[in-house]
Coordinates of C-alpha atoms and ligand atoms in Angstrom, one line a residue:
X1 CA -46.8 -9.0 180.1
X2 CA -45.6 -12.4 179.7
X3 CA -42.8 -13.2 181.9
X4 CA -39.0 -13.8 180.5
X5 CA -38.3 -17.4 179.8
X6 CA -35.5 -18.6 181.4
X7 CA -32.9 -21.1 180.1
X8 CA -29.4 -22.8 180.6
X9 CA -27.6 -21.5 177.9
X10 CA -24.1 -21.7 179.6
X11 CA -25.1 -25.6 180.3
X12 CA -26.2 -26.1 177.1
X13 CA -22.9 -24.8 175.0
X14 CA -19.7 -25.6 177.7
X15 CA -19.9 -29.3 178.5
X16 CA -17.8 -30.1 182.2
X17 CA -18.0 -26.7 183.2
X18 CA -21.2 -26.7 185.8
X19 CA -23.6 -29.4 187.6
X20 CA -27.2 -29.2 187.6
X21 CA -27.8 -28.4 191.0
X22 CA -30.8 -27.7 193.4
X23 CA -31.0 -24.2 196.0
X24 CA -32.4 -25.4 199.4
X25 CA -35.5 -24.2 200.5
X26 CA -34.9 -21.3 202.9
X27 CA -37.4 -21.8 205.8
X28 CA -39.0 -19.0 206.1
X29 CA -37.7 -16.6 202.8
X30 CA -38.6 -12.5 202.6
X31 CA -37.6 -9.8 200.5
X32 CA -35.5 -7.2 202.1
X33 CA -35.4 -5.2 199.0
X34 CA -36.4 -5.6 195.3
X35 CA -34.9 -3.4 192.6
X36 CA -37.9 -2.4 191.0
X37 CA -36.5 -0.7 188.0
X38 CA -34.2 -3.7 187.0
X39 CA -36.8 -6.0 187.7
X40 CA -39.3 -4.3 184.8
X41 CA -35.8 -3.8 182.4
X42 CA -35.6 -7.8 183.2
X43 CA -39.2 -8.2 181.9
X44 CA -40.6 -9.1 185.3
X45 CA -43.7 -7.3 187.1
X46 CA -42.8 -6.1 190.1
X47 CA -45.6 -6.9 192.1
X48 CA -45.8 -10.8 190.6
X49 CA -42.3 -10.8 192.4
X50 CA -43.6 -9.9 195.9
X51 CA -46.0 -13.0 195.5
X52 CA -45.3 -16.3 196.3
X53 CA -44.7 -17.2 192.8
X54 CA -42.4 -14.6 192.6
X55 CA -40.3 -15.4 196.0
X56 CA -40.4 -18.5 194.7
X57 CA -38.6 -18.1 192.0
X58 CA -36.0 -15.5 193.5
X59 CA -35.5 -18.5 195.9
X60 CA -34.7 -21.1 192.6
X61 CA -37.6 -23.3 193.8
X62 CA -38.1 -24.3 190.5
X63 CA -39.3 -26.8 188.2
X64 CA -37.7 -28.6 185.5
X65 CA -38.4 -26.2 182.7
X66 CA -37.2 -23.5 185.4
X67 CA -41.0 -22.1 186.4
X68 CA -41.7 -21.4 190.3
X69 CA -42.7 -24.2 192.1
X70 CA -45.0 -23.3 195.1
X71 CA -44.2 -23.3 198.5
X72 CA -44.3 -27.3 199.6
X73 CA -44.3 -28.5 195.9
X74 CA -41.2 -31.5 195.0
X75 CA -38.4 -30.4 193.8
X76 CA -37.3 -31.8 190.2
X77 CA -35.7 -35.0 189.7
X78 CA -33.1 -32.9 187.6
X79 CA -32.3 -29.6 188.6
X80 CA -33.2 -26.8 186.1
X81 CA -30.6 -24.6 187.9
X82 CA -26.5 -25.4 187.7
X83 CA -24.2 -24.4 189.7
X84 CA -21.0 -23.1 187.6
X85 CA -17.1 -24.6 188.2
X86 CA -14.0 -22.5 187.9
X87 CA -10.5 -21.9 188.8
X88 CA -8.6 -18.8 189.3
X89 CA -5.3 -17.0 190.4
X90 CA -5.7 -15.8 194.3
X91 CA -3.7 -13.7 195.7
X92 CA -1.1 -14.8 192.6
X93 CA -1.4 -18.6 193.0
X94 CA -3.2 -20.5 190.8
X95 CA -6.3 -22.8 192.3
X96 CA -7.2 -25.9 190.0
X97 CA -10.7 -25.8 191.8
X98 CA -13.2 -23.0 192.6
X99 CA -16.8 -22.7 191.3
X100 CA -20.1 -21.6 192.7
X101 CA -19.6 -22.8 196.3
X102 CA -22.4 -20.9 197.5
X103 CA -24.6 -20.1 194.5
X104 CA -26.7 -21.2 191.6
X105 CA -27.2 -20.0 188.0
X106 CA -30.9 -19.2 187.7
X107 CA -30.6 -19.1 184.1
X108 CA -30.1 -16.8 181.6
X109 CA -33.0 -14.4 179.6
X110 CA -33.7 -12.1 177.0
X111 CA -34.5 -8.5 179.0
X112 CA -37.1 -6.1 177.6
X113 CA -33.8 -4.4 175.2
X114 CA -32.6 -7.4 174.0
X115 CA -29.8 -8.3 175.9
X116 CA -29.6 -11.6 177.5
X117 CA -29.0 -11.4 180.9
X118 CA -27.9 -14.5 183.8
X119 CA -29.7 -14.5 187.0
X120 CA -27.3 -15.6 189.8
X121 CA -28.3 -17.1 193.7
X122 CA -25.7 -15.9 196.2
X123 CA -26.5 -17.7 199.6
X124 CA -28.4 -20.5 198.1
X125 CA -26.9 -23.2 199.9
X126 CA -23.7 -25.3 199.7
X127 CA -22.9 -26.9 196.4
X128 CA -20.9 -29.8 194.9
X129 CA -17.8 -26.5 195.2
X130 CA -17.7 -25.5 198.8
X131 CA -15.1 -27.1 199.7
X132 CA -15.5 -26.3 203.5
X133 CA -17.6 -23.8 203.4
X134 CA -21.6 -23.5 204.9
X135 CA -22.8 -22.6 201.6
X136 CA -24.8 -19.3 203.1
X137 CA -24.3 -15.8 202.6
X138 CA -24.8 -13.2 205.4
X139 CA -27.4 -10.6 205.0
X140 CA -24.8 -7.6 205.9
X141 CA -22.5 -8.5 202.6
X142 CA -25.2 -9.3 199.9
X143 CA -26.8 -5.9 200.9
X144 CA -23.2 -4.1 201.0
X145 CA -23.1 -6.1 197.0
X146 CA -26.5 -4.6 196.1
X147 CA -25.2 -0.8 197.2
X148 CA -22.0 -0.9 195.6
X149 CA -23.4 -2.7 192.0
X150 CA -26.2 0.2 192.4
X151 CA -23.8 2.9 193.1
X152 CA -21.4 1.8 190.2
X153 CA -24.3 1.6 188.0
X154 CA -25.9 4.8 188.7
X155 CA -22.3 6.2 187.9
X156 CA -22.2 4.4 184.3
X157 CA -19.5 2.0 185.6
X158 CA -20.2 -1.3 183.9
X159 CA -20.9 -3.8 186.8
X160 CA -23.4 -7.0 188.1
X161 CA -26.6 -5.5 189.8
X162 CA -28.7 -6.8 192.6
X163 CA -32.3 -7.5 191.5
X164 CA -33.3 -8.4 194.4
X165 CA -32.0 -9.4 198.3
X166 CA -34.0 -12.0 200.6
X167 CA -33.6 -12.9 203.9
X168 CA -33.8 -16.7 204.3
X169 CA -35.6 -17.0 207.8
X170 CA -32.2 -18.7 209.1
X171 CA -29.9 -17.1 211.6
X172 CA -26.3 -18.5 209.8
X173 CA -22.8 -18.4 212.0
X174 CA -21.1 -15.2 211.5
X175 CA -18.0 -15.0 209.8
X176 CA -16.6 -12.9 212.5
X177 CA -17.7 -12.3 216.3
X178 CA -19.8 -14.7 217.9
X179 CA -23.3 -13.2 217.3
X180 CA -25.4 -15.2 214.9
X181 CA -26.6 -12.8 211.5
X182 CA -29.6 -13.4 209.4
X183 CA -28.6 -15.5 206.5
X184 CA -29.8 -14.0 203.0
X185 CA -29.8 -14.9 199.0
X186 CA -28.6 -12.2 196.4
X187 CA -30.1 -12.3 193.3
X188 CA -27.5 -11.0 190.7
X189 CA -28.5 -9.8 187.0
X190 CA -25.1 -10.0 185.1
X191 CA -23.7 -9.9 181.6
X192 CA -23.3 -13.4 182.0
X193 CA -20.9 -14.9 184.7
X194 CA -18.1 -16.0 182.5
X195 CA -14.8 -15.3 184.7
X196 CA -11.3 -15.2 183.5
X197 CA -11.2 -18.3 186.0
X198 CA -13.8 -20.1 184.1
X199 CA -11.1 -20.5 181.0
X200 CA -8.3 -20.8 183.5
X201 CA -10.5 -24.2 184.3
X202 CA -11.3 -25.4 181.2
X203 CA -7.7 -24.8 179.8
X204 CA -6.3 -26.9 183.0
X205 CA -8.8 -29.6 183.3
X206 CA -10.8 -30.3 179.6
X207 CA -9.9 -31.3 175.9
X208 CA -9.8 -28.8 173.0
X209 CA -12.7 -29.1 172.0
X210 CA -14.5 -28.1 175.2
X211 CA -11.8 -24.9 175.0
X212 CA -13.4 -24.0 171.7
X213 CA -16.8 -24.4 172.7
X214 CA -16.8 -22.2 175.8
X215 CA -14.9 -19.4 173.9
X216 CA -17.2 -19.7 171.2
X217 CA -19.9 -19.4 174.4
X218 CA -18.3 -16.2 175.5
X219 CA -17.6 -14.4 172.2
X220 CA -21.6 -15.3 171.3
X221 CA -22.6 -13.2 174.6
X222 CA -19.8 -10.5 174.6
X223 CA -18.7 -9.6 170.5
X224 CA -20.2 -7.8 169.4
X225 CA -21.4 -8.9 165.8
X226 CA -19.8 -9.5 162.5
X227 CA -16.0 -7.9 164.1
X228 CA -14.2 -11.0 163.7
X229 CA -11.1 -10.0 162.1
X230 CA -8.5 -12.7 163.4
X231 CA -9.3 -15.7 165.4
X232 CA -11.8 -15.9 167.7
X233 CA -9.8 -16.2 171.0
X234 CA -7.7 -13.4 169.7
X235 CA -11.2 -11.2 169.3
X236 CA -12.3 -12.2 172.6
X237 CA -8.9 -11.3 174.0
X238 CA -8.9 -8.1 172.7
X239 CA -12.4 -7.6 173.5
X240 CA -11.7 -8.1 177.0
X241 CA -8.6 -6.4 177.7
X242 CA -10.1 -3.3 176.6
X243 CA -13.7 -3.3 178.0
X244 CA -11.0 -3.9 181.7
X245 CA -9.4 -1.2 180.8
X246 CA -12.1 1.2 180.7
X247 CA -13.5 -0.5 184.0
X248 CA -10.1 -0.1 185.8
X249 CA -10.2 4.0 184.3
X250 CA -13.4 4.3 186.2
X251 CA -12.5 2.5 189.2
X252 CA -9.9 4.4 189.4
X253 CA -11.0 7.9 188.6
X254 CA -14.3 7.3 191.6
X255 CA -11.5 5.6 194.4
X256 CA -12.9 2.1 193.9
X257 CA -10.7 -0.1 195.7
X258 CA -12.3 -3.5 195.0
X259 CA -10.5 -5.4 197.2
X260 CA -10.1 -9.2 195.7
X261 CA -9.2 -9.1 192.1
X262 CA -8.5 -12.6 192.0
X263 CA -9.1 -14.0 188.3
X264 CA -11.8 -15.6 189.2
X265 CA -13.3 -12.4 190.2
X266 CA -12.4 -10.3 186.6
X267 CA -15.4 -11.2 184.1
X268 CA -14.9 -11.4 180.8
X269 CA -18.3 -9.0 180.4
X270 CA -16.1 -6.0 181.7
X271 CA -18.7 -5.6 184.9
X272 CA -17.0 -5.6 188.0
X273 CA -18.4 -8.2 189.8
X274 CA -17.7 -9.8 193.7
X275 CA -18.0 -7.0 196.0
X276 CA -17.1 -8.2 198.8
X277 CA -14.2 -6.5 200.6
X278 CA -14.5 -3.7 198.5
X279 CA -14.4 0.0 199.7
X280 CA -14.2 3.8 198.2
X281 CA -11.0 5.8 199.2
X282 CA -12.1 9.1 201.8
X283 CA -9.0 10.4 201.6
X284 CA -7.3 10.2 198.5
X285 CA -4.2 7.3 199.8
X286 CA -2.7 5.6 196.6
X287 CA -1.6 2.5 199.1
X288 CA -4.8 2.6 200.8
X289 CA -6.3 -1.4 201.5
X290 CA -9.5 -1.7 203.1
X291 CA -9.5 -5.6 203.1
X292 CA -8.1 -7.5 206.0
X293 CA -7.0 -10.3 204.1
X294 CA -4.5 -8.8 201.7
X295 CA -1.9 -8.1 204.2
X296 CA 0.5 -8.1 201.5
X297 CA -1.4 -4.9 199.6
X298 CA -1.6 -7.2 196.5
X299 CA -4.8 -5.4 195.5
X300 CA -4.6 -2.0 196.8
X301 CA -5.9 1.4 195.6
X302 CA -2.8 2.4 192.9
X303 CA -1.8 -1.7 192.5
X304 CA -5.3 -1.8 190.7
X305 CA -4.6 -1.4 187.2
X306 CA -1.6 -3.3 187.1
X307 CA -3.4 -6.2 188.1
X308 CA -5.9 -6.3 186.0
X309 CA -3.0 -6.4 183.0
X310 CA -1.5 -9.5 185.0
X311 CA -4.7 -11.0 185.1
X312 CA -5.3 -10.6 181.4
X313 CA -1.8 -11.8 181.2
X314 CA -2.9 -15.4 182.8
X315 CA -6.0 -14.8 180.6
X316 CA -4.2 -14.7 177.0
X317 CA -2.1 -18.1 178.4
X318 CA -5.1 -20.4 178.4
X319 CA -5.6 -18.8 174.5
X320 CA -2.2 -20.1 172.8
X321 CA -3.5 -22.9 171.7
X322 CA -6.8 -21.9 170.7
X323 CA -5.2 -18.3 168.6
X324 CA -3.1 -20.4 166.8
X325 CA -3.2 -24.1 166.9
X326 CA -0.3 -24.5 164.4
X327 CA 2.2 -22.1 165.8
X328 CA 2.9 -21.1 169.2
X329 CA 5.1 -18.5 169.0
X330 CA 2.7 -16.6 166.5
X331 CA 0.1 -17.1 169.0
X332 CA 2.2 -15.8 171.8
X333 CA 3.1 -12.8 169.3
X334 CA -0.2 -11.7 168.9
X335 CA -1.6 -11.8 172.5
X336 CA 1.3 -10.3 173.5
X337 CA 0.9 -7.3 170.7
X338 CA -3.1 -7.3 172.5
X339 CA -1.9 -6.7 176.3
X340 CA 0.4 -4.1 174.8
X341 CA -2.7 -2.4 173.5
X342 CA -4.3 -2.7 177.6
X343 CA -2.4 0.6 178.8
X344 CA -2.9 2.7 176.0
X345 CA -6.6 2.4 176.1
X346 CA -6.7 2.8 180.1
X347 CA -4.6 6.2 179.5
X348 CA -6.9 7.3 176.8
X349 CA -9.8 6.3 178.8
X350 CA -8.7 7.5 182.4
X351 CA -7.6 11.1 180.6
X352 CA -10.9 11.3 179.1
X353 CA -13.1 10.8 182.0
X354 CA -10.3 12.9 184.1
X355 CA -11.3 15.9 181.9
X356 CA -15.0 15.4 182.5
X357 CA -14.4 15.2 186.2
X358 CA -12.1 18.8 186.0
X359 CA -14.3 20.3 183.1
X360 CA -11.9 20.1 180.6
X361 CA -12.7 19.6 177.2
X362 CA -11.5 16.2 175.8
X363 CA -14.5 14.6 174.2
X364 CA -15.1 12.9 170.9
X365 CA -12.1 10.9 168.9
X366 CA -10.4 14.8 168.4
X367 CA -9.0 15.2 171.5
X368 CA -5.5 14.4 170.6
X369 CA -2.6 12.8 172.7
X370 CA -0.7 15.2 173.8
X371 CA -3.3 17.2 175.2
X372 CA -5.1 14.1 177.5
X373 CA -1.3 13.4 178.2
X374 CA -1.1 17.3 179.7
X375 CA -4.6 16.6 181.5
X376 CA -2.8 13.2 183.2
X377 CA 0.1 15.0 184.3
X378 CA -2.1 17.4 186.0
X379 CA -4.6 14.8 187.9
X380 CA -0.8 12.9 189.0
X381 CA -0.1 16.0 190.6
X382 CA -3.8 16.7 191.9
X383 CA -3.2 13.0 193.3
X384 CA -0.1 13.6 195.0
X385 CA -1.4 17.1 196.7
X386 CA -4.6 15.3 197.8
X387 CA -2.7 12.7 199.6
X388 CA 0.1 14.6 201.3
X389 CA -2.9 17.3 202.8
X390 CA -5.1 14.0 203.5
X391 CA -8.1 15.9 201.2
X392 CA -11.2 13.6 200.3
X393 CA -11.2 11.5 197.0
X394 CA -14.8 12.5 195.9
X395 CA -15.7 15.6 198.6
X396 CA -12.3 17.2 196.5
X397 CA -13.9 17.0 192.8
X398 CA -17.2 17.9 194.0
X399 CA -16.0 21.0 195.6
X400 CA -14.8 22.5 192.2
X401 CA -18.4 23.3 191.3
X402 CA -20.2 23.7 194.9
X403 CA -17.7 25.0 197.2
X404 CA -14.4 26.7 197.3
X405 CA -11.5 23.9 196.9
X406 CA -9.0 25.7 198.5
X407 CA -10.6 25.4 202.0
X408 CA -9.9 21.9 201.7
X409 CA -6.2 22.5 202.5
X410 CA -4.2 23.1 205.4
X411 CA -1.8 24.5 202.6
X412 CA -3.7 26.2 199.7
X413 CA -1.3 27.2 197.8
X414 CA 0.3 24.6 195.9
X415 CA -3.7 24.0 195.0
X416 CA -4.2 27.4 193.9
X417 CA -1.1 26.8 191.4
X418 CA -2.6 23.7 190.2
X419 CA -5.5 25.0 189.6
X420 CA -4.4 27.6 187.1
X421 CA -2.9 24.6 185.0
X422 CA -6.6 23.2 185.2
X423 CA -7.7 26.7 183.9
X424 CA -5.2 27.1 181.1
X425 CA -5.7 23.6 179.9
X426 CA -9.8 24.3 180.2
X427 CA -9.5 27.4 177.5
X428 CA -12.9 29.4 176.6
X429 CA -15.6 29.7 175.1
X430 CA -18.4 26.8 174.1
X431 CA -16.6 23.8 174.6
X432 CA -15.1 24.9 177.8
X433 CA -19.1 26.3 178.9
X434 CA -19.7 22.7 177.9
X435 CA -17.4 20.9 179.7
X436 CA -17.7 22.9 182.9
X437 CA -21.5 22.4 183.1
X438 CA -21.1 18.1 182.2
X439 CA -18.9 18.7 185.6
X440 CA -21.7 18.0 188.2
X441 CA -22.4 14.5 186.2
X442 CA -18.7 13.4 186.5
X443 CA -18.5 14.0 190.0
X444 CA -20.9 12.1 192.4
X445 CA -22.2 13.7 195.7
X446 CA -23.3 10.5 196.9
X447 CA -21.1 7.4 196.9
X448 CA -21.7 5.0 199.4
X449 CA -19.1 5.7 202.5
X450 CA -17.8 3.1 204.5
X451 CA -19.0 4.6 207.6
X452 CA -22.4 5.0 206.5
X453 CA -22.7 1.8 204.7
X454 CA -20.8 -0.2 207.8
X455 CA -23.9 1.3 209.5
X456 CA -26.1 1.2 207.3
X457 CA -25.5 -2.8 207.3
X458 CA -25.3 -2.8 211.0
X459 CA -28.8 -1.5 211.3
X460 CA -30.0 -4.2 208.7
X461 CA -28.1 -6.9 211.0
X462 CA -30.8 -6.0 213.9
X463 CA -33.4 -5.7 211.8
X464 CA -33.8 -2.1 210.3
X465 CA -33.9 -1.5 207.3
X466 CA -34.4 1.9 206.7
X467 CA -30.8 3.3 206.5
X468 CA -29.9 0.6 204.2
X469 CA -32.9 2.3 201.7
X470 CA -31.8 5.9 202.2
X471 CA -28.3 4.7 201.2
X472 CA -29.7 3.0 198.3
X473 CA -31.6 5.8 197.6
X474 CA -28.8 8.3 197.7
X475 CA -26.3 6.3 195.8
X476 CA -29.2 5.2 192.7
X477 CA -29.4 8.9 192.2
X478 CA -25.5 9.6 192.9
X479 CA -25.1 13.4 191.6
X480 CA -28.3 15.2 192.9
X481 CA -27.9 16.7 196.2
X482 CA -31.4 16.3 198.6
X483 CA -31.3 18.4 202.0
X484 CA -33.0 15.2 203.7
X485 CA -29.6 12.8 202.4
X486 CA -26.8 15.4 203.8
X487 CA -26.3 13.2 206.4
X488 CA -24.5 10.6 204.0
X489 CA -22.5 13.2 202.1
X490 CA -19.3 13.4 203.3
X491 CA -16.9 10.8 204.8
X492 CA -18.1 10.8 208.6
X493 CA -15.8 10.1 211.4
X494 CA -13.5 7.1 211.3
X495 CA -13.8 6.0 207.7
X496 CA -9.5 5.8 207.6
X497 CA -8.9 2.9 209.5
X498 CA -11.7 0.8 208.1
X499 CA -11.4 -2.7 207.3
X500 CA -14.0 -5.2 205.8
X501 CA -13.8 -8.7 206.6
X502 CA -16.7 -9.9 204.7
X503 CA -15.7 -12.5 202.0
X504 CA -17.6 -12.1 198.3
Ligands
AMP601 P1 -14.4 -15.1 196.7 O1 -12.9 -15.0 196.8 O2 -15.1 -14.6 197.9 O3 -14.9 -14.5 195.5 O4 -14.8 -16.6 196.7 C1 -14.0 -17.7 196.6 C2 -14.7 -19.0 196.5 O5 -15.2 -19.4 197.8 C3 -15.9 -19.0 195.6 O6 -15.8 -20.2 194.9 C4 -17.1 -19.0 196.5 O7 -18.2 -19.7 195.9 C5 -16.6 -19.8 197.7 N1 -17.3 -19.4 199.0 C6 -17.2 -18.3 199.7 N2 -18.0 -18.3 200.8 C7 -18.6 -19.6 200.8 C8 -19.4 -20.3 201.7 N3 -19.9 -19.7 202.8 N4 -19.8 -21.5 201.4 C9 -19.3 -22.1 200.3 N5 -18.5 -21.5 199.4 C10 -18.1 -20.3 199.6
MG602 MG1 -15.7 -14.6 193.7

C-alpha cells in the first residue's frame, strides 16, 4: 500500500488566509491511542504509524514535500505545514482575529473512498495566532475530543474524528488547579476545516477576489457536483444551512449540548467540530449548560438550534457581495429566502429521526407533514414530562425497547397517556414491525457520560489509560449492550452539576 500523498490544497487556492508554519518537536512524543480503523479508511497502515516514521509524521516533523523527517533530521527552510487564520462571532461579538493558535494543517489527502480529507495538529505549539496563549493542548481535552468525535460518529452524526492522540513528553501548565498535566497533540481527520469564521475573515480583511477564490475553495470540497443552479455563494449558502440543520436535528435528538458555538466553531462541512466544553444532557433539562464560561446560557441545550440559524445569519452577510455583485437588495432577497429554508429542514429532519428513536414510521420522502408535525408535538410533550420528573435523556429512549418506561417516573401516569399517543401514531402491521425493530439503532446504550468520561480523563491525567479505552470502546460500538461495559451505562452519581472548563 502506498501511503496517501499529502498536499496544501487550502494554501494553494485561498491566498492571505494561512502562514506556512513549522509544529515543534515534542521531546519525547508517544501514542496514547491510534484509531486504527480511520487510519486504514485514510490510506495509512497502522503499524507504519506506530514507527518512527509514522510518529513522525503524526508529530508534523516533516519535510518540504510534507514526508516524515526522522527523529534529529532539520526541519525545512519552508514549512510544508500552515497554520490556518480566521475570525469569528464569540459569545455574539465579532473578533477580527482568530486562526490556528495552537494547531497546524497537516495537509489534505485523498482517503481510500475518494474523499479528500485535512489532517489537523491540535497542541502542536504556538503559532503566529496565539495571541497569549502557550500554544499546547492538555492530554485530558484532546482525549475527551477523540471520545465525543468517536461517539458522534458511531451514531451517524456528521463530525471531525481523532485519528490519533500523542502525548508530547512535556508536563504543560494546567488550565485550572495547580498540578502540571501531560501536554498532548490531536490529530483531527476532517471534511476540511473551512469555518464560518474563515469567510467572516476574508470578507473583513481581503479584496474580492480572494472572497471568490476561497468560496470557490469551499464549494470544490463540499457541492456536491454539477448542482449549481444560482450563484455559487448562494449554492454554498444553501448547502450549508441545510447540512447544520440536520447536524443541530441530531444534536438535539442524542442531548448534545456542544457548549461553544462560536462561528468560528460551525464548519461549513456540516461536522461538528471543537469539542471542547461540550457535554450530553443525563437528565433531560432544556436550559441545561455544562460550560463554565457561558454564564449568560448563550449556548445552552434548547438555545442550540437557534444559534446555529444566527450564525448562518452572519454567514450569508459576508455573501452579499459575492451572490450578487450588481444588486444588493436581490442578494439580501435571496439569502434571506435560504435561512427561511433552515427551520423547515431541521423540523423535517428532527421529526424524522424522532420517529426512528419512538419506532414510528416516518421514513422515505412519503411521510407527509402533518403526520411528522403529530410525531413533534408528541416528543415536545415527552420533553416537557422528562424534565419536570428529572428522567434521563438517553436511559428514557432506551427503556422503550429493554425495560419498562414507566418505572422511570415518580408519576407514571401522564407517561402512560403519552405513550398511547406514541402507539396510535405507530399503527400496525409491516411498517410499524419495521420501525419498532430499527428502534435499538436510534437509541444508543452507550454515550459517553460526563461522570465516566470526567473519570475516564482523570485516570489518563495520572497515567492510566485503560478506562479511557473501555469508554472508547463502548461509545465506537454505541447500541450493543456487553455485560463487561454496564458499568458505563447509565448516568452515575453526580453528573447534574457538572461543569467543564476545558477550552477547544
Ligand atoms: P476555541 O474557542 O477554544 O475554539 O478557541 C479560540 C481560539 O483560541 C482559537 O483560535 C484557538 O486556536 C486559540 N487557542 C486556544 N487555546 C490556545 C492555546 N493554549 N494556545 C494558543 N492558542 C489557543
Ligand atoms: Mg475553535
Amino acid at each position: 500500500m502506498d501511503d496517501p500523498v499529502l498536499h496544501q490544497s487550502y494554501a494553494a487556492a485561498a491566498a492571505d488566509l494561512s502562514v506556512p508554519w513549522q509544529a515543534e518537536t515534542p521531546p519525547d512524543p508517544a501514542l496514547a491511542w491510534l484509531n486504527e480503523d480511520l487510519a486504514r479508511e485514510l490510506g495509512y497502515d497502522p503499524a507504519w504509524l506506530r514507527e518512527p516514521a509514522g510518529i513522525a509524521l503524526l508529530t508534523g516533523q516533516v519535510d518540504a514535500d510534507g514526508h516524515p523527517v526522522p527523529a534529529g533530521g532539520a526541519a525545512p527552510e519552508r514549512p510544508f505545514t500552515t497554520a490556518q487564520v480566521y475570525a469569528g462571532h464569540q459569545f455574539g461579538s465579532p473578533n477580527p482575529q482568530l486562526g490556528d493558535g495552537r494547531a497546524v494543517l497537516l495537509g489534505d489527502l485523498l482517503d481510500t473512498t475518494g474523499r479528500r480529507r485535512d489532517l489537523h495538529l491540535k497542541g502542536a505549539g504556538a503559532t503566529p495566532f496565539a495571541r497569549a496563549g502557550d500554544g499546547r493542548a492538555p492530554l485530558g481535552p484532546m482525549l475527551r475530543e477523540a471520545v465525543v468525535g468517536e461517539s458522534l460518529h458511531a451514531l451517524g452524526v456528521p463530525t471531525t474524528r481523532a485519528l490519533a492522540v500523542l502525548t508530547t513528553g512535556e508536563q504543560i501548565a494546567p488550565r485550572q488547579g495547580v498540578t502540571p498535566e501531560p501536554g498532548a497533540i490531536l490529530v483531527r481527520v476532517a471534511a476540511s476545516h473551512l469555518r464560518v469564521g474563515t469567510v467572516e475573515y476574508a470578507a473583513w480583511h481581503l479584496d474580492l477576489d480572494a472572497r471568490r477564490a476561497l468560496v470557490q475553495y469551499a464549494a470544490a470540497r463540499h457541492l456536491p457536483e454539477g448542482v449549481e443552479t444560482k450563484s455559487t455563494a448562494l449554492d454554498l449558502l444553501e448547502h450549508v444551512t441545510r447540512a447544520q440543520a440536520e447536524l443541530l436535528a441530531q444534536w438535539m435528538l442524542l442531548g448534545f449540548v456542544h457548549g461553544v458555538m462560536n462561528t468560528d466553531n460551525m464548519t461549513l462541512s456540516g461536522e461538528g467540530i471543537d469539542y471542547g466544553p461540550c457535554a450530553f444532557l443525563d437528565e433531560h433539562r432544556s436550559g441545561a449548560v455544562f460550560s463554565s464560561i457561558d454564564r449568560g446560557g448563550r449556548y445552552a441545550y434548547a438555545a442550540q438550534p437557534g444559534i446555529a440559524l444566527w450564525n448562518l445569519s452572519r454567514f450569508a452577510e459576508t455573501l452579499i457581495q459575492l451572490i450578487d455583485e450588481e444588486d444588493p437588495n436581490a442578494a439580501v432577497e435571496q439569502a434571506t429566502a435560504v435561512l427561511e429554508d433552515f427551520e423547515p429542514h431541521y423540523l423535517d429532519a428532527y421529526g424524522r429521526r424522532l420517529a426512528a428513536k419512538l419506532g414510528i414510521p416516518a421514513h422515505g420522502e412519503g411521510a407527509d407533514a402533518e403526520h411528522l408535525a403529530a410525531i413533534r408535538a408528541s416528543g415536545a410533550e415527552l420533553f416537557a414530562l422528562l424534565e419536570e420528573q428529572h428522567v434521563d435523556h438517553t436511559g428514557f429512549f432506551r427503556a422503550l425497547t429493554d425495560a419498562d418506561p414507566a418505572a422511570l417516573f415518580a408519576d407514571p401516569a401522564p407517561f402512560t397517556s403519552w405513550y398511547e399517543g406514541v402507539l396510535a401514531l405507530r399503527g400496525s402491521g409491516a411498517s410499524a414491525e419495521a420501525a419498532l425493530a430499527g428502534m435499538d439503532r436510534a437509541n444508543p446504550v452507550y454515550i459517553p457520560r460526563n461522570v465516566h468520561l470526567e473519570a475516564a480523563l482523570r485516570a489518563a491525567h495520572l497515567g492510566d489509560l485503560a478506562p479511557a479505552y473501555a469508554l472508547l470502546d463502548a461509545v465506537r460500538r454505541p447500541c450493543e449492550r456487553r455485560a463487561e461495559l454496564a458499568h458505563l451505562e447509565g448516568p452515575g452519581d453526580g453528573g447534574e452539576h457538572f461543569m467543564t472548563f476545558c477550552g477547544t
